[in-house]
mmCIF file of C-alpha atoms and ligand atoms in Angstrom:
data_model
loop_
_atom_site.group_PDB
_atom_site.id
_atom_site.type_symbol
_atom_site.label_atom_id
_atom_site.label_comp_id
_atom_site.label_asym_id
_atom_site.label_seq_id
_atom_site.Cartn_x
_atom_site.Cartn_y
_atom_site.Cartn_z
ATOM 1 C CA MET D 256 14.187 -20.067 17.016
ATOM 2 C CA GLU D 257 16.352 -19.964 13.647
ATOM 3 C CA GLU D 258 19.838 -18.682 14.184
ATOM 4 C CA GLU D 259 22.242 -17.443 11.419
ATOM 5 C CA THR D 260 25.291 -15.842 12.288
ATOM 6 C CA SER D 261 27.507 -13.686 9.917
ATOM 7 C CA GLN D 262 30.974 -11.650 10.665
ATOM 8 C CA VAL D 263 30.421 -7.782 10.167
ATOM 9 C CA GLY D 264 33.560 -5.221 10.863
ATOM 10 C CA GLY D 265 35.220 -7.688 13.366
ATOM 11 C CA TYR D 266 31.810 -8.061 15.686
ATOM 12 C CA THR D 267 29.615 -10.999 15.716
ATOM 13 C CA LEU D 268 26.059 -10.468 13.838
ATOM 14 C CA ILE D 269 23.637 -12.929 15.148
ATOM 15 C CA GLN D 270 20.373 -12.610 13.863
ATOM 16 C CA ASN D 271 17.549 -14.314 15.975
ATOM 17 C CA ARG D 272 15.185 -14.598 13.505
ATOM 18 C CA SER D 273 12.386 -16.305 15.103
ATOM 19 C CA ASP D 274 10.647 -17.840 12.083
ATOM 20 C CA CYS D 275 6.966 -15.516 12.707
ATOM 21 C CA MET D 276 6.276 -17.190 9.193
ATOM 22 C CA LYS D 277 4.941 -20.171 10.977
ATOM 23 C CA ALA D 278 4.489 -18.967 14.365
ATOM 24 C CA LYS D 279 1.397 -18.947 15.324
ATOM 25 C CA GLN D 280 1.189 -15.504 16.677
ATOM 26 C CA GLY D 281 -0.949 -12.664 16.982
ATOM 27 C CA LEU D 282 -0.023 -9.777 14.897
ATOM 28 C CA SER D 283 0.573 -7.031 16.743
ATOM 29 C CA THR D 284 3.198 -9.639 18.003
ATOM 30 C CA LYS D 285 4.538 -9.887 14.793
ATOM 31 C CA CYS D 286 4.654 -6.012 14.295
ATOM 32 C CA VAL D 287 6.789 -6.069 17.373
ATOM 33 C CA HIS D 288 8.373 -8.863 17.138
ATOM 34 C CA ALA D 289 8.903 -9.982 13.500
ATOM 35 C CA GLY D 290 12.890 -9.526 12.045
ATOM 36 C CA LYS D 291 15.008 -8.328 15.410
ATOM 37 C CA ILE D 292 18.421 -8.725 15.157
ATOM 38 C CA GLU D 293 20.545 -8.729 17.933
ATOM 39 C CA CYS D 294 24.358 -7.727 17.816
ATOM 40 C CA GLY D 295 25.993 -10.310 19.822
ATOM 41 C CA ARG D 296 27.446 -8.728 22.929
ATOM 42 C CA VAL D 297 25.665 -5.861 22.551
ATOM 43 C CA ALA D 298 21.917 -6.670 22.166
ATOM 44 C CA PRO D 299 20.212 -3.179 21.601
ATOM 45 C CA VAL D 300 15.984 -3.765 22.150
ATOM 46 C CA ALA D 301 15.621 -0.757 19.268
ATOM 47 C CA SER D 302 16.552 -2.717 15.955
ATOM 48 C CA PRO D 303 20.495 -0.865 15.375
ATOM 49 C CA ILE D 304 20.799 0.957 11.863
ATOM 50 C CA PHE D 305 23.363 -0.617 9.540
ATOM 51 C CA GLN D 306 24.223 2.842 7.774
ATOM 52 C CA THR D 307 26.666 1.608 5.607
ATOM 53 C CA SER D 308 26.883 1.237 2.316
ATOM 54 C CA SER D 309 29.033 -1.571 1.844
ATOM 55 C CA TYR D 310 30.830 -4.332 3.874
ATOM 56 C CA TYR D 311 33.722 -6.583 4.783
ATOM 57 C CA TYR D 312 34.469 -8.862 1.590
ATOM 58 C CA PRO D 313 32.134 -11.907 2.472
ATOM 59 C CA THR D 314 33.715 -15.271 4.333
ATOM 60 C CA GLU D 315 35.095 -17.697 1.487
ATOM 61 C CA GLU D 316 31.246 -19.829 1.566
ATOM 62 C CA GLY D 317 30.313 -16.553 0.219
ATOM 63 C CA GLU D 318 28.403 -15.913 2.750
ATOM 64 C CA GLY D 319 27.419 -12.128 4.410
ATOM 65 C CA TYR D 320 26.808 -8.910 3.022
ATOM 66 C CA ILE D 321 28.316 -6.857 -0.170
ATOM 67 C CA TYR D 322 26.863 -3.783 -1.146
ATOM 68 C CA THR D 323 23.464 -2.148 0.349
ATOM 69 C CA ARG D 324 22.070 -2.072 -2.432
ATOM 70 C CA HIS D 325 21.994 -5.588 -2.741
ATOM 71 C CA GLY D 326 21.265 -6.417 0.796
ATOM 72 C CA ASN D 327 21.457 -5.024 4.197
ATOM 73 C CA PRO D 328 20.685 -6.002 7.894
ATOM 74 C CA THR D 329 17.899 -3.013 8.641
ATOM 75 C CA GLN D 330 15.994 -3.427 5.382
ATOM 76 C CA GLU D 331 16.076 -7.150 6.279
ATOM 77 C CA ILE D 332 14.016 -6.866 10.050
ATOM 78 C CA ALA D 333 11.405 -4.601 7.426
ATOM 79 C CA GLU D 334 11.252 -7.648 5.010
ATOM 80 C CA ASP D 335 10.979 -10.172 7.488
ATOM 81 C CA ARG D 336 7.867 -7.710 9.569
ATOM 82 C CA ILE D 337 5.809 -7.326 6.108
ATOM 83 C CA ALA D 338 6.691 -11.867 5.406
ATOM 84 C CA ALA D 339 4.970 -12.135 8.603
ATOM 85 C CA LEU D 340 2.196 -10.121 8.684
ATOM 86 C CA GLU D 341 1.619 -10.604 5.381
ATOM 87 C CA GLY D 342 1.979 -14.546 6.228
ATOM 88 C CA ALA D 343 4.118 -14.594 3.133
ATOM 89 C CA GLN D 344 7.802 -16.896 2.473
ATOM 90 C CA ALA D 345 9.617 -13.377 1.923
ATOM 91 C CA GLY D 346 9.418 -10.258 2.253
ATOM 92 C CA LEU D 347 11.559 -7.223 -0.138
ATOM 93 C CA VAL D 348 11.521 -2.996 0.857
ATOM 94 C CA PHE D 349 11.953 -0.704 -1.998
ATOM 95 C CA SER D 350 12.789 3.299 -2.036
ATOM 96 C CA SER D 351 9.204 4.237 -2.495
ATOM 97 C CA GLY D 352 6.254 2.518 -3.082
ATOM 98 C CA MET D 353 6.361 3.003 -6.833
ATOM 99 C CA ALA D 354 9.409 1.187 -7.054
ATOM 100 C CA ALA D 355 7.958 -1.844 -5.660
ATOM 101 C CA ILE D 356 4.968 -1.664 -8.412
ATOM 102 C CA THR D 357 7.280 -0.910 -11.359
ATOM 103 C CA THR D 358 9.676 -3.092 -10.717
ATOM 104 C CA THR D 359 6.979 -6.243 -9.410
ATOM 105 C CA VAL D 360 5.504 -5.612 -13.118
ATOM 106 C CA LEU D 361 8.354 -5.281 -15.398
ATOM 107 C CA SER D 362 9.877 -8.250 -13.721
ATOM 108 C CA THR D 363 6.692 -10.507 -13.327
ATOM 109 C CA VAL D 364 5.244 -9.543 -16.815
ATOM 110 C CA GLY D 365 8.231 -9.286 -18.906
ATOM 111 C CA GLU D 366 8.644 -8.608 -22.976
ATOM 112 C CA GLY D 367 6.148 -10.037 -24.970
ATOM 113 C CA GLY D 368 4.070 -10.602 -22.001
ATOM 114 C CA HIS D 369 0.186 -8.683 -21.255
ATOM 115 C CA LEU D 370 -0.960 -7.637 -17.874
ATOM 116 C CA ILE D 371 -4.592 -6.848 -17.048
ATOM 117 C CA ALA D 372 -5.299 -4.239 -14.703
ATOM 118 C CA PHE D 373 -8.627 -3.161 -12.759
ATOM 119 C CA GLU D 374 -8.853 0.794 -14.230
ATOM 120 C CA ASP D 375 -9.084 2.254 -10.336
ATOM 121 C CA LEU D 376 -5.581 2.682 -9.496
ATOM 122 C CA TYR D 377 -3.229 5.169 -7.767
ATOM 123 C CA GLY D 378 -2.723 8.032 -10.378
ATOM 124 C CA ASN D 379 0.644 7.491 -10.905
ATOM 125 C CA THR D 380 0.357 3.444 -11.476
ATOM 126 C CA TYR D 381 -2.000 4.268 -13.755
ATOM 127 C CA THR D 382 0.395 6.526 -15.643
ATOM 128 C CA PHE D 383 2.899 3.950 -15.703
ATOM 129 C CA PHE D 384 0.634 0.721 -17.323
ATOM 130 C CA ARG D 385 -0.232 3.012 -19.270
ATOM 131 C CA SER D 386 2.619 5.099 -20.492
ATOM 132 C CA GLU D 387 5.419 3.989 -19.803
ATOM 133 C CA LEU D 388 4.839 -0.475 -20.330
ATOM 134 C CA LYS D 389 4.676 -0.560 -23.882
ATOM 135 C CA ARG D 390 8.444 1.180 -24.391
ATOM 136 C CA PHE D 391 9.387 -2.398 -22.554
ATOM 137 C CA GLY D 392 7.241 -4.315 -24.963
ATOM 138 C CA ILE D 393 4.481 -5.066 -22.844
ATOM 139 C CA ASP D 394 0.869 -4.968 -23.641
ATOM 140 C CA VAL D 395 -1.699 -3.425 -21.069
ATOM 141 C CA THR D 396 -5.709 -3.952 -20.769
ATOM 142 C CA PHE D 397 -7.663 -1.945 -18.470
ATOM 143 C CA ILE D 398 -10.621 -3.177 -17.120
ATOM 144 C CA LYS D 399 -13.595 -1.807 -15.308
ATOM 145 C CA THR D 400 -14.267 -2.579 -11.720
ATOM 146 C CA LYS D 401 -18.243 -3.890 -12.985
ATOM 147 C CA ASP D 402 -16.331 -6.256 -15.573
ATOM 148 C CA ALA D 403 -14.691 -8.198 -12.591
ATOM 149 C CA SER D 404 -16.581 -11.145 -12.877
ATOM 150 C CA ARG D 405 -16.094 -11.409 -17.176
ATOM 151 C CA ILE D 406 -12.197 -11.118 -16.460
ATOM 152 C CA GLY D 407 -12.163 -14.579 -18.229
ATOM 153 C CA ARG D 408 -12.902 -12.790 -21.427
ATOM 154 C CA PHE D 409 -9.584 -10.691 -21.448
ATOM 155 C CA PHE D 410 -7.145 -12.752 -20.828
ATOM 156 C CA ARG D 411 -4.428 -13.958 -23.766
ATOM 157 C CA SER D 412 -2.194 -16.838 -23.974
ATOM 158 C CA ASN D 413 0.613 -14.185 -22.847
ATOM 159 C CA THR D 414 -1.562 -12.788 -20.136
ATOM 160 C CA LYS D 415 1.388 -12.567 -17.172
ATOM 161 C CA ALA D 416 -0.635 -10.925 -14.426
ATOM 162 C CA VAL D 417 -2.980 -9.553 -13.123
ATOM 163 C CA PHE D 418 -2.638 -6.369 -11.413
ATOM 164 C CA PHE D 419 -5.314 -4.788 -9.313
ATOM 165 C CA GLU D 420 -5.536 -2.410 -5.903
ATOM 166 C CA SER D 421 -8.753 -2.936 -3.777
ATOM 167 C CA PRO D 422 -10.253 -0.701 -1.484
ATOM 168 C CA THR D 423 -9.739 1.308 -4.684
ATOM 169 C CA ASN D 424 -7.753 4.578 -4.894
ATOM 170 C CA PRO D 425 -10.318 7.138 -4.580
ATOM 171 C CA LEU D 426 -13.646 5.417 -5.124
ATOM 172 C CA MET D 427 -12.984 2.244 -2.249
ATOM 173 C CA ARG D 428 -14.050 0.156 -4.517
ATOM 174 C CA VAL D 429 -14.061 -3.351 -3.132
ATOM 175 C CA LEU D 430 -13.052 -6.775 -5.750
ATOM 176 C CA ASP D 431 -13.575 -10.144 -4.681
ATOM 177 C CA ILE D 432 -10.270 -10.858 -4.277
ATOM 178 C CA SER D 433 -10.416 -14.880 -4.357
ATOM 179 C CA ARG D 434 -12.614 -15.149 -7.782
ATOM 180 C CA VAL D 435 -9.909 -12.528 -9.403
ATOM 181 C CA SER D 436 -6.869 -14.483 -8.007
ATOM 182 C CA GLN D 437 -8.422 -17.901 -9.210
ATOM 183 C CA ALA D 438 -9.308 -16.265 -13.049
ATOM 184 C CA ALA D 439 -5.398 -15.329 -12.969
ATOM 185 C CA HIS D 440 -4.536 -18.959 -11.911
ATOM 186 C CA LYS D 441 -6.683 -20.541 -14.367
ATOM 187 C CA TRP D 442 -4.754 -18.253 -17.399
ATOM 188 C CA SER D 443 -0.764 -19.263 -15.284
ATOM 189 C CA ALA D 444 -1.382 -15.736 -14.444
ATOM 190 C CA LYS D 445 -0.129 -14.141 -11.198
ATOM 191 C CA ALA D 446 -2.439 -12.009 -9.666
ATOM 192 C CA ILE D 447 -1.011 -8.783 -7.800
ATOM 193 C CA ILE D 448 -2.567 -6.512 -5.984
ATOM 194 C CA ASP D 449 -1.656 -3.179 -4.076
ATOM 195 C CA ASN D 450 -2.857 -3.405 -0.438
ATOM 196 C CA THR D 451 -2.127 -0.228 0.762
ATOM 197 C CA PHE D 452 -4.995 1.253 1.975
ATOM 198 C CA ALA D 453 -6.126 -2.088 3.394
ATOM 199 C CA THR D 454 -2.766 -2.960 5.314
ATOM 200 C CA PRO D 455 -2.438 -6.429 6.710
ATOM 201 C CA ILE D 456 -3.707 -5.715 9.532
ATOM 202 C CA ASN D 457 -7.318 -5.291 7.908
ATOM 203 C CA GLN D 458 -6.887 -7.401 4.713
ATOM 204 C CA ARG D 459 -4.569 -10.534 3.880
ATOM 205 C CA PRO D 460 -4.711 -11.287 0.427
ATOM 206 C CA LEU D 461 -2.192 -13.866 0.097
ATOM 207 C CA GLU D 462 -4.864 -15.800 2.490
ATOM 208 C CA LEU D 463 -7.395 -15.279 -0.270
ATOM 209 C CA GLY D 464 -4.998 -16.716 -3.537
ATOM 210 C CA VAL D 465 -3.077 -13.855 -4.505
ATOM 211 C CA ASP D 466 0.583 -14.459 -5.277
ATOM 212 C CA ILE D 467 2.114 -11.062 -4.214
ATOM 213 C CA VAL D 468 1.441 -8.136 -2.117
ATOM 214 C CA VAL D 469 2.740 -4.829 -2.612
ATOM 215 C CA HIS D 470 2.605 -1.581 -0.552
ATOM 216 C CA SER D 471 3.653 2.127 -0.455
ATOM 217 C CA GLY D 472 5.291 1.845 3.026
ATOM 218 C CA SER D 473 5.055 5.818 2.993
ATOM 219 C CA LYS D 474 1.506 5.512 4.191
ATOM 220 C CA TYR D 475 -0.275 3.532 7.437
ATOM 221 C CA LEU D 476 2.958 0.832 7.658
ATOM 222 C CA ASN D 477 5.332 3.626 7.984
ATOM 223 C CA GLY D 478 2.616 5.742 9.512
ATOM 224 C CA HIS D 479 3.868 8.896 10.793
ATOM 225 C CA SER D 480 4.054 10.874 7.227
ATOM 226 C CA ASP D 481 8.314 10.936 7.443
ATOM 227 C CA VAL D 482 9.258 8.105 4.597
ATOM 228 C CA ILE D 483 8.698 7.291 1.267
ATOM 229 C CA SER D 484 9.228 3.435 1.137
ATOM 230 C CA GLY D 485 7.641 0.318 -0.628
ATOM 231 C CA LEU D 486 7.528 -3.302 0.008
ATOM 232 C CA VAL D 487 6.910 -6.843 -1.769
ATOM 233 C CA ALA D 488 5.928 -10.076 -0.067
ATOM 234 C CA GLY D 489 5.069 -13.463 -1.761
ATOM 235 C CA SER D 490 6.601 -16.459 -2.320
ATOM 236 C CA LYS D 491 10.793 -17.297 -2.453
ATOM 237 C CA LYS D 492 10.335 -18.136 -5.504
ATOM 238 C CA ASP D 493 8.221 -15.208 -6.853
ATOM 239 C CA LEU D 494 10.693 -12.413 -5.021
ATOM 240 C CA HIS D 495 13.447 -13.768 -6.128
ATOM 241 C CA GLU D 496 13.528 -12.418 -9.969
ATOM 242 C CA ILE D 497 12.125 -8.986 -8.451
ATOM 243 C CA GLU D 498 14.516 -9.330 -5.792
ATOM 244 C CA GLU D 499 17.528 -9.355 -8.766
ATOM 245 C CA LEU D 500 15.498 -6.368 -11.162
ATOM 246 C CA ARG D 501 15.702 -4.604 -7.837
ATOM 247 C CA THR D 502 19.583 -5.151 -7.209
ATOM 248 C CA THR D 503 19.884 -3.757 -11.198
ATOM 249 C CA MET D 504 17.624 -1.069 -11.549
ATOM 250 C CA GLY D 505 18.620 0.093 -7.916
ATOM 251 C CA GLY D 506 15.161 0.537 -5.960
ATOM 252 C CA CYS D 507 17.003 -0.689 -2.457
ATOM 253 C CA LEU D 508 15.707 1.747 0.348
ATOM 254 C CA ASP D 509 18.156 3.578 2.387
ATOM 255 C CA PRO D 510 19.231 2.264 5.887
ATOM 256 C CA ASN D 511 17.934 5.003 7.644
ATOM 257 C CA ALA D 512 15.037 5.233 6.098
ATOM 258 C CA ALA D 513 14.526 1.740 6.343
ATOM 259 C CA TYR D 514 14.753 2.052 10.394
ATOM 260 C CA LEU D 515 11.712 4.118 10.139
ATOM 261 C CA LEU D 516 9.907 2.204 8.325
ATOM 262 C CA GLN D 517 9.957 -0.827 10.379
ATOM 263 C CA ARG D 518 9.887 1.147 13.531
ATOM 264 C CA GLY D 519 6.546 2.401 11.708
ATOM 265 C CA MET D 520 5.537 -0.949 11.729
ATOM 266 C CA MET D 521 6.254 -2.141 15.270
ATOM 267 C CA THR D 522 2.618 -0.184 16.355
ATOM 268 C CA LEU D 523 0.847 -0.277 13.115
ATOM 269 C CA CYS D 524 -1.953 -2.876 14.946
ATOM 270 C CA VAL D 525 -2.848 -0.213 17.548
ATOM 271 C CA ARG D 526 -2.880 2.486 15.142
ATOM 272 C CA MET D 527 -4.942 0.865 12.790
ATOM 273 C CA ALA D 528 -7.643 0.165 15.526
ATOM 274 C CA LYS D 529 -8.187 3.858 16.082
ATOM 275 C CA HIS D 530 -7.667 3.976 12.040
ATOM 276 C CA ASN D 531 -11.248 1.853 11.634
ATOM 277 C CA GLU D 532 -12.733 3.004 14.508
ATOM 278 C CA ASN D 533 -12.749 7.260 13.877
ATOM 279 C CA GLY D 534 -13.105 5.873 9.471
ATOM 280 C CA LEU D 535 -16.692 4.671 10.606
ATOM 281 C CA LYS D 536 -17.353 7.159 12.468
ATOM 282 C CA VAL D 537 -16.907 10.010 10.061
ATOM 283 C CA ALA D 538 -17.794 8.159 7.250
ATOM 284 C CA GLU D 539 -21.323 8.171 9.325
ATOM 285 C CA PHE D 540 -20.941 11.468 10.114
ATOM 286 C CA LEU D 541 -20.387 13.030 6.675
ATOM 287 C CA GLU D 542 -23.037 10.688 5.140
ATOM 288 C CA ASN D 543 -26.309 12.511 7.582
ATOM 289 C CA HIS D 544 -24.405 15.633 6.409
ATOM 290 C CA LYS D 545 -26.099 17.986 4.465
ATOM 291 C CA LYS D 546 -23.392 20.073 2.514
ATOM 292 C CA VAL D 547 -22.450 16.406 1.412
ATOM 293 C CA ASN D 548 -23.476 14.304 -1.402
ATOM 294 C CA LYS D 549 -22.183 10.863 -1.281
ATOM 295 C CA VAL D 550 -19.643 8.991 1.033
ATOM 296 C CA HIS D 551 -17.808 6.279 -0.594
ATOM 297 C CA TYR D 552 -16.726 3.766 2.283
ATOM 298 C CA PRO D 553 -17.074 -0.065 2.805
ATOM 299 C CA GLY D 554 -18.073 -0.140 5.902
ATOM 300 C CA LEU D 555 -21.211 1.872 5.279
ATOM 301 C CA PRO D 556 -24.194 -0.321 4.798
ATOM 302 C CA SER D 557 -25.092 2.158 1.762
ATOM 303 C CA HIS D 558 -21.766 1.891 -0.200
ATOM 304 C CA PRO D 559 -22.033 -1.011 -2.957
ATOM 305 C CA ASP D 560 -19.748 -3.449 -1.839
ATOM 306 C CA HIS D 561 -20.479 -3.464 1.698
ATOM 307 C CA GLU D 562 -21.310 -7.337 2.235
ATOM 308 C CA LEU D 563 -18.072 -8.185 0.016
ATOM 309 C CA ALA D 564 -16.419 -6.563 2.186
ATOM 310 C CA LYS D 565 -17.158 -7.321 5.316
ATOM 311 C CA SER D 566 -16.508 -11.065 4.004
ATOM 312 C CA MET D 567 -12.798 -10.349 3.005
ATOM 313 C CA MET D 568 -11.830 -7.674 5.503
ATOM 314 C CA HIS D 569 -10.809 -7.053 9.340
ATOM 315 C CA GLY D 570 -11.681 -3.686 9.474
ATOM 316 C CA PHE D 571 -12.885 -1.004 6.933
ATOM 317 C CA GLY D 572 -9.673 1.404 7.120
ATOM 318 C CA GLY D 573 -9.359 5.126 7.549
ATOM 319 C CA MET D 574 -9.642 6.049 3.978
ATOM 320 C CA LEU D 575 -12.296 7.373 2.513
ATOM 321 C CA SER D 576 -13.995 9.956 -0.142
ATOM 322 C CA PHE D 577 -16.989 12.358 -0.426
ATOM 323 C CA GLU D 578 -17.996 14.018 -3.081
ATOM 324 C CA ILE D 579 -19.096 17.707 -1.999
ATOM 325 C CA LYS D 580 -22.026 19.395 -2.720
ATOM 326 C CA GLY D 581 -21.119 22.249 -5.077
ATOM 327 C CA ARG D 582 -17.760 21.692 -7.834
ATOM 328 C CA ARG D 583 -14.384 22.014 -7.871
ATOM 329 C CA ARG D 584 -14.374 25.875 -6.426
ATOM 330 C CA GLU D 585 -16.153 24.698 -2.758
ATOM 331 C CA ALA D 586 -14.103 21.473 -2.463
ATOM 332 C CA ASN D 587 -10.949 24.152 -2.659
ATOM 333 C CA ARG D 588 -12.926 26.972 -0.129
ATOM 334 C CA PHE D 589 -13.895 23.476 1.804
ATOM 335 C CA LEU D 590 -10.268 22.387 1.779
ATOM 336 C CA ASN D 591 -8.634 26.113 2.480
ATOM 337 C CA GLU D 592 -11.327 26.344 5.612
ATOM 338 C CA LEU D 593 -9.595 23.617 7.781
ATOM 339 C CA LYS D 594 -8.734 24.763 10.860
ATOM 340 C CA LEU D 595 -6.786 21.287 12.899
ATOM 341 C CA LEU D 596 -7.438 18.529 10.089
ATOM 342 C CA LEU D 597 -4.576 18.806 7.077
ATOM 343 C CA ALA D 598 -5.150 19.942 3.502
ATOM 344 C CA ALA D 599 -2.093 17.462 2.084
ATOM 345 C CA THR D 600 -1.892 15.065 0.142
ATOM 346 C CA SER D 601 -0.897 11.302 0.842
ATOM 347 C CA LEU D 602 -2.276 8.697 3.515
ATOM 348 C CA GLY D 603 -1.958 7.013 6.564
ATOM 349 C CA GLY D 604 -0.174 8.995 9.028
ATOM 350 C CA ALA D 605 -1.204 9.414 12.271
ATOM 351 C CA GLU D 606 -2.744 13.252 11.746
ATOM 352 C CA THR D 607 -6.008 13.535 9.102
ATOM 353 C CA LEU D 608 -4.986 14.401 5.863
ATOM 354 C CA ILE D 609 -7.434 15.393 3.479
ATOM 355 C CA SER D 610 -7.048 16.186 -0.984
ATOM 356 C CA VAL D 611 -9.008 17.135 -3.506
ATOM 357 C CA PRO D 612 -8.172 13.782 -5.855
ATOM 358 C CA ALA D 613 -8.382 15.873 -9.118
ATOM 359 C CA GLU D 614 -5.643 17.852 -8.079
ATOM 360 C CA THR D 615 -3.243 15.364 -5.924
ATOM 361 C CA SER D 616 -3.498 11.801 -6.689
ATOM 362 C CA HIS D 617 -5.116 12.206 -10.513
ATOM 363 C CA SER D 618 -3.709 14.937 -11.576
ATOM 364 C CA TYR D 619 -1.328 13.584 -14.152
ATOM 365 C CA LEU D 620 -4.858 12.377 -15.870
ATOM 366 C CA SER D 621 -6.893 14.784 -17.937
ATOM 367 C CA ARG D 622 -9.896 15.925 -17.071
ATOM 368 C CA ARG D 623 -11.759 13.766 -19.277
ATOM 369 C CA GLU D 624 -9.953 10.729 -18.011
ATOM 370 C CA ARG D 625 -10.589 11.229 -14.588
ATOM 371 C CA LEU D 626 -14.542 11.955 -14.912
ATOM 372 C CA GLY D 627 -14.351 8.205 -16.964
ATOM 373 C CA LEU D 628 -13.118 6.611 -13.654
ATOM 374 C CA GLY D 629 -15.870 8.106 -11.900
ATOM 375 C CA ILE D 630 -13.631 11.184 -9.910
ATOM 376 C CA LYS D 631 -16.053 13.858 -10.420
ATOM 377 C CA ASP D 632 -14.330 17.285 -9.537
ATOM 378 C CA ASN D 633 -16.099 17.842 -6.147
ATOM 379 C CA LEU D 634 -14.817 14.436 -4.743
ATOM 380 C CA VAL D 635 -12.937 15.126 -1.481
ATOM 381 C CA ARG D 636 -10.074 12.302 -0.378
ATOM 382 C CA MET D 637 -9.667 12.328 3.503
ATOM 383 C CA SER D 638 -6.973 9.654 5.631
ATOM 384 C CA VAL D 639 -8.563 9.929 8.787
ATOM 385 C CA GLY D 640 -5.969 10.043 11.523
ATOM 386 C CA ILE D 641 -6.009 9.168 14.971
ATOM 387 C CA GLU D 642 -7.078 12.693 16.846
ATOM 388 C CA ASP D 643 -10.048 12.382 19.032
ATOM 389 C CA PHE D 644 -12.732 11.776 16.946
ATOM 390 C CA GLU D 645 -14.731 14.737 18.594
ATOM 391 C CA ASP D 646 -12.172 17.272 17.067
ATOM 392 C CA ILE D 647 -12.398 15.696 13.295
ATOM 393 C CA LYS D 648 -15.949 15.940 13.231
ATOM 394 C CA LYS D 649 -16.079 19.926 14.995
ATOM 395 C CA ASP D 650 -13.209 20.666 11.834
ATOM 396 C CA LEU D 651 -15.653 19.002 9.522
ATOM 397 C CA ASN D 652 -18.709 20.927 10.505
ATOM 398 C CA GLN D 653 -16.926 24.564 10.667
ATOM 399 C CA ALA D 654 -15.170 23.885 7.438
ATOM 400 C CA LEU D 655 -18.701 22.226 5.626
ATOM 401 C CA SER D 656 -20.618 25.028 6.865
ATOM 402 C CA LYS D 657 -18.484 27.886 4.868
ATOM 403 C CA ILE D 658 -19.540 26.274 1.684
HETATM 404 C C1 PLP C 997 -2.503 2.539 -2.993
HETATM 405 C C2 PLP C 997 -1.034 3.213 -3.463
HETATM 406 N N1 PLP C 997 -0.284 2.938 -4.202
HETATM 407 C C3 PLP C 997 0.675 3.505 -4.460
HETATM 408 C C4 PLP C 997 1.436 4.429 -4.326
HETATM 409 C C5 PLP C 997 2.909 4.733 -4.540
HETATM 410 O O1 PLP C 997 3.383 5.081 -3.416
HETATM 411 P P1 PLP C 997 5.037 5.829 -2.922
HETATM 412 O O2 PLP C 997 4.538 7.309 -3.118
HETATM 413 O O3 PLP C 997 5.648 5.518 -1.771
HETATM 414 O O4 PLP C 997 5.406 5.719 -4.047
HETATM 415 C C6 PLP C 997 0.446 5.430 -3.651
HETATM 416 C C7 PLP C 997 0.799 6.841 -3.042
HETATM 417 O O5 PLP C 997 -0.043 7.515 -2.963
HETATM 418 C C8 PLP C 997 -0.939 4.579 -2.656
HETATM 419 O O6 PLP C 997 -1.645 5.847 -2.658
#
């Protein structure tokens, strides 16, 4: 066990950083123990919140903390934990998933660089790539999931990174992570994945060749719908520049939010087991429902990427989408009729959340753009929670019967 000591406000802070990246511990153990802090004589079981903006001057050797935008012990618990779970050398936390994504892409690609992005992306990520990157001198090529096998033809001499989600939002398509990473490496580019939907419990992209993993920590990692945060995991080298840019751009996470994030991460393994169980049951139920046209869930044998998902994922998660019989009006009617499940955006919380992507996560796009991405007006996205399946089913059934 590696032990680091430093002086904080007159108290000796001892960080018992068990080297979880190398330790052969199970994921549940890492969720609970990775990144713990002990504070000298006072040794709380729960990690303390270092709610401070600044610190006493560092030691003469320059060690210690300076200012919370640069680093903070409570932030570091979540950073060490995501690194341990993803099997990475290092982790970083951010004030939001979008801060994690924007900082990572700006730092990795840089002015004059070229980015390849699969177009099935969270709406704000898509908008950032399409509308904002050019003002930073970065070119983007969007490619379709069906073009994954032909990705080689899209690289240029200045391509610095390939960015993708798998499973994608909201159509749950699954990409061959190893193949995308290999293609990127052939061109000396970095493979960056948004692993928010799967979490490191269901999918560990670094083991499949990805260089950098980004997350919205506002979803499953926190898991209680009460924190906005982002995380990044990768090699120390790759994360060094991203960290420098985070300090400059200011997307750091408040220590109080960092505390809630690491607390939520402690139960990630048990929550994901229930999300996986409920997700599959709900997908099967909806697939056989007469008011539903189509269900998008990689755990269903009918899903076009089912075999690929089975080979890469350890569970299929709680995210799914389905096309309701009818149009947008029927989709909204269904949402209005829900009595237990919540009609709300976001995902990954304990409670089931249901939304219409055309009005929430992808409302930033024109209808034409949305339809081009395959996101129909009657598409409903569901983040299946950890309630009893029978209660979820009952509410879905009664709401569907009203349309
Ligand atoms: C897949 C995915 N990535 C990134 C984000 C952005 O995260 P945040 O809302 O924490 O900025 C979201 C938000 O919904 C998301 O669904």
